Amino acid sequence: MLDNFVDVTNDATITKTITNSKNEMLSEIDVSTPDTYKIKYKIIYKNSTYEQTRVVNVKEKEIENN
């Protein structure tokens, strides 16, 4: 994170939460289980709060017929 082109990452509080489609909190994404996961990042620096959400869709593995 930059403030006036100065890296202030160590001065910011950064948290990450992961939830699945049932809105259950997880410690990590289970790439073996098809589901839609949301990773929410929250950054607090001085009197500002920034939030960003990333959606990850894990799909069922397709089986190839050879």
PDB file of C-alpha atoms in Angstrom:
ATOM      1  CA  MET A   1       0.000   0.000   0.000  1.00  0.00           C
ATOM      2  CA  LEU A   2       1.338   3.407  -0.962  1.00  0.00           C
ATOM      3  CA  ASP A   3       0.773   6.818   0.611  1.00  0.00           C
ATOM      4  CA  ASN A   4       2.328   9.648  -1.442  1.00  0.00           C
ATOM      5  CA  PHE A   5       4.426   6.993  -3.229  1.00  0.00           C
ATOM      6  CA  VAL A   6       5.804   5.691   0.102  1.00  0.00           C
ATOM      7  CA  ASP A   7       5.248   2.026   1.026  1.00  0.00           C
ATOM      8  CA  VAL A   8       3.164   2.028   4.230  1.00  0.00           C
ATOM      9  CA  THR A   9       2.176  -1.646   4.146  1.00  0.00           C
ATOM     10  CA  ASN A  10       3.803  -2.329   7.532  1.00  0.00           C
ATOM     11  CA  ASP A  11       1.812   0.544   9.078  1.00  0.00           C
ATOM     12  CA  ALA A  12      -1.542  -0.738   7.811  1.00  0.00           C
ATOM     13  CA  THR A  13      -3.773  -3.418   9.322  1.00  0.00           C
ATOM     14  CA  ILE A  14      -4.679  -5.988   6.677  1.00  0.00           C
ATOM     15  CA  THR A  15      -7.216  -8.763   7.276  1.00  0.00           C
ATOM     16  CA  LYS A  16      -8.491 -11.500   4.979  1.00  0.00           C
ATOM     17  CA  THR A  17     -11.637 -13.583   5.332  1.00  0.00           C
ATOM     18  CA  ILE A  18     -12.737 -16.490   3.151  1.00  0.00           C
ATOM     19  CA  THR A  19     -16.340 -17.683   2.904  1.00  0.00           C
ATOM     20  CA  ASN A  20     -18.107 -20.301   0.815  1.00  0.00           C
ATOM     21  CA  SER A  21     -21.534 -20.136  -0.841  1.00  0.00           C
ATOM     22  CA  LYS A  22     -23.178 -21.000   2.504  1.00  0.00           C
ATOM     23  CA  ASN A  23     -21.408 -17.963   4.025  1.00  0.00           C
ATOM     24  CA  GLU A  24     -19.343 -20.258   6.260  1.00  0.00           C
ATOM     25  CA  MET A  25     -15.955 -18.873   7.334  1.00  0.00           C
ATOM     26  CA  LEU A  26     -13.000 -20.930   6.095  1.00  0.00           C
ATOM     27  CA  SER A  27      -9.257 -20.830   6.691  1.00  0.00           C
ATOM     28  CA  GLU A  28      -8.519 -21.615   3.035  1.00  0.00           C
ATOM     29  CA  ILE A  29     -10.169 -22.464  -0.270  1.00  0.00           C
ATOM     30  CA  ASP A  30     -10.798 -26.170  -0.776  1.00  0.00           C
ATOM     31  CA  VAL A  31      -9.820 -26.661  -4.417  1.00  0.00           C
ATOM     32  CA  SER A  32     -11.182 -30.224  -4.340  1.00  0.00           C
ATOM     33  CA  THR A  33     -14.738 -29.065  -3.552  1.00  0.00           C
ATOM     34  CA  PRO A  34     -16.716 -27.292  -6.284  1.00  0.00           C
ATOM     35  CA  ASP A  35     -18.163 -24.090  -4.827  1.00  0.00           C
ATOM     36  CA  THR A  36     -18.055 -20.311  -5.064  1.00  0.00           C
ATOM     37  CA  TYR A  37     -15.662 -18.758  -2.577  1.00  0.00           C
ATOM     38  CA  LYS A  38     -15.256 -15.110  -1.631  1.00  0.00           C
ATOM     39  CA  ILE A  39     -11.994 -13.688  -0.363  1.00  0.00           C
ATOM     40  CA  LYS A  40     -12.508 -10.332   1.335  1.00  0.00           C
ATOM     41  CA  TYR A  41      -9.526  -8.102   2.037  1.00  0.00           C
ATOM     42  CA  LYS A  42      -9.857  -5.210   4.470  1.00  0.00           C
ATOM     43  CA  ILE A  43      -7.091  -2.634   4.851  1.00  0.00           C
ATOM     44  CA  ILE A  44      -7.111  -0.001   7.583  1.00  0.00           C
ATOM     45  CA  TYR A  45      -4.561   2.795   7.432  1.00  0.00           C
ATOM     46  CA  LYS A  46      -4.803   5.947   9.531  1.00  0.00           C
ATOM     47  CA  ASN A  47      -8.482   6.955   9.311  1.00  0.00           C
ATOM     48  CA  SER A  48      -9.210   5.149   6.047  1.00  0.00           C
ATOM     49  CA  THR A  49     -10.669   1.724   5.360  1.00  0.00           C
ATOM     50  CA  TYR A  50     -10.421  -0.039   2.013  1.00  0.00           C
ATOM     51  CA  GLU A  51     -12.211  -3.257   1.119  1.00  0.00           C
ATOM     52  CA  GLN A  52     -11.853  -5.504  -1.878  1.00  0.00           C
ATOM     53  CA  THR A  53     -13.582  -8.809  -2.629  1.00  0.00           C
ATOM     54  CA  ARG A  54     -12.378 -11.502  -4.999  1.00  0.00           C
ATOM     55  CA  VAL A  55     -14.667 -14.332  -6.152  1.00  0.00           C
ATOM     56  CA  VAL A  56     -13.150 -17.740  -6.901  1.00  0.00           C
ATOM     57  CA  ASN A  57     -15.218 -20.418  -8.624  1.00  0.00           C
ATOM     58  CA  VAL A  58     -13.975 -23.975  -8.156  1.00  0.00           C
ATOM     59  CA  LYS A  59     -15.541 -26.210 -10.776  1.00  0.00           C
ATOM     60  CA  GLU A  60     -15.874 -29.953 -10.922  1.00  0.00           C
ATOM     61  CA  LYS A  61     -12.977 -31.576 -12.722  1.00  0.00           C
ATOM     62  CA  GLU A  62     -13.794 -32.687 -16.230  1.00  0.00           C
ATOM     63  CA  ILE A  63     -12.820 -36.236 -17.135  1.00  0.00           C
ATOM     64  CA  GLU A  64     -11.210 -36.655 -20.532  1.00  0.00           C
ATOM     65  CA  ASN A  65     -12.041 -39.706 -22.628  1.00  0.00           C
ATOM     66  CA  ASN A  66      -9.073 -40.917 -24.674  1.00  0.00           C
TER      67      ASN A  66
END
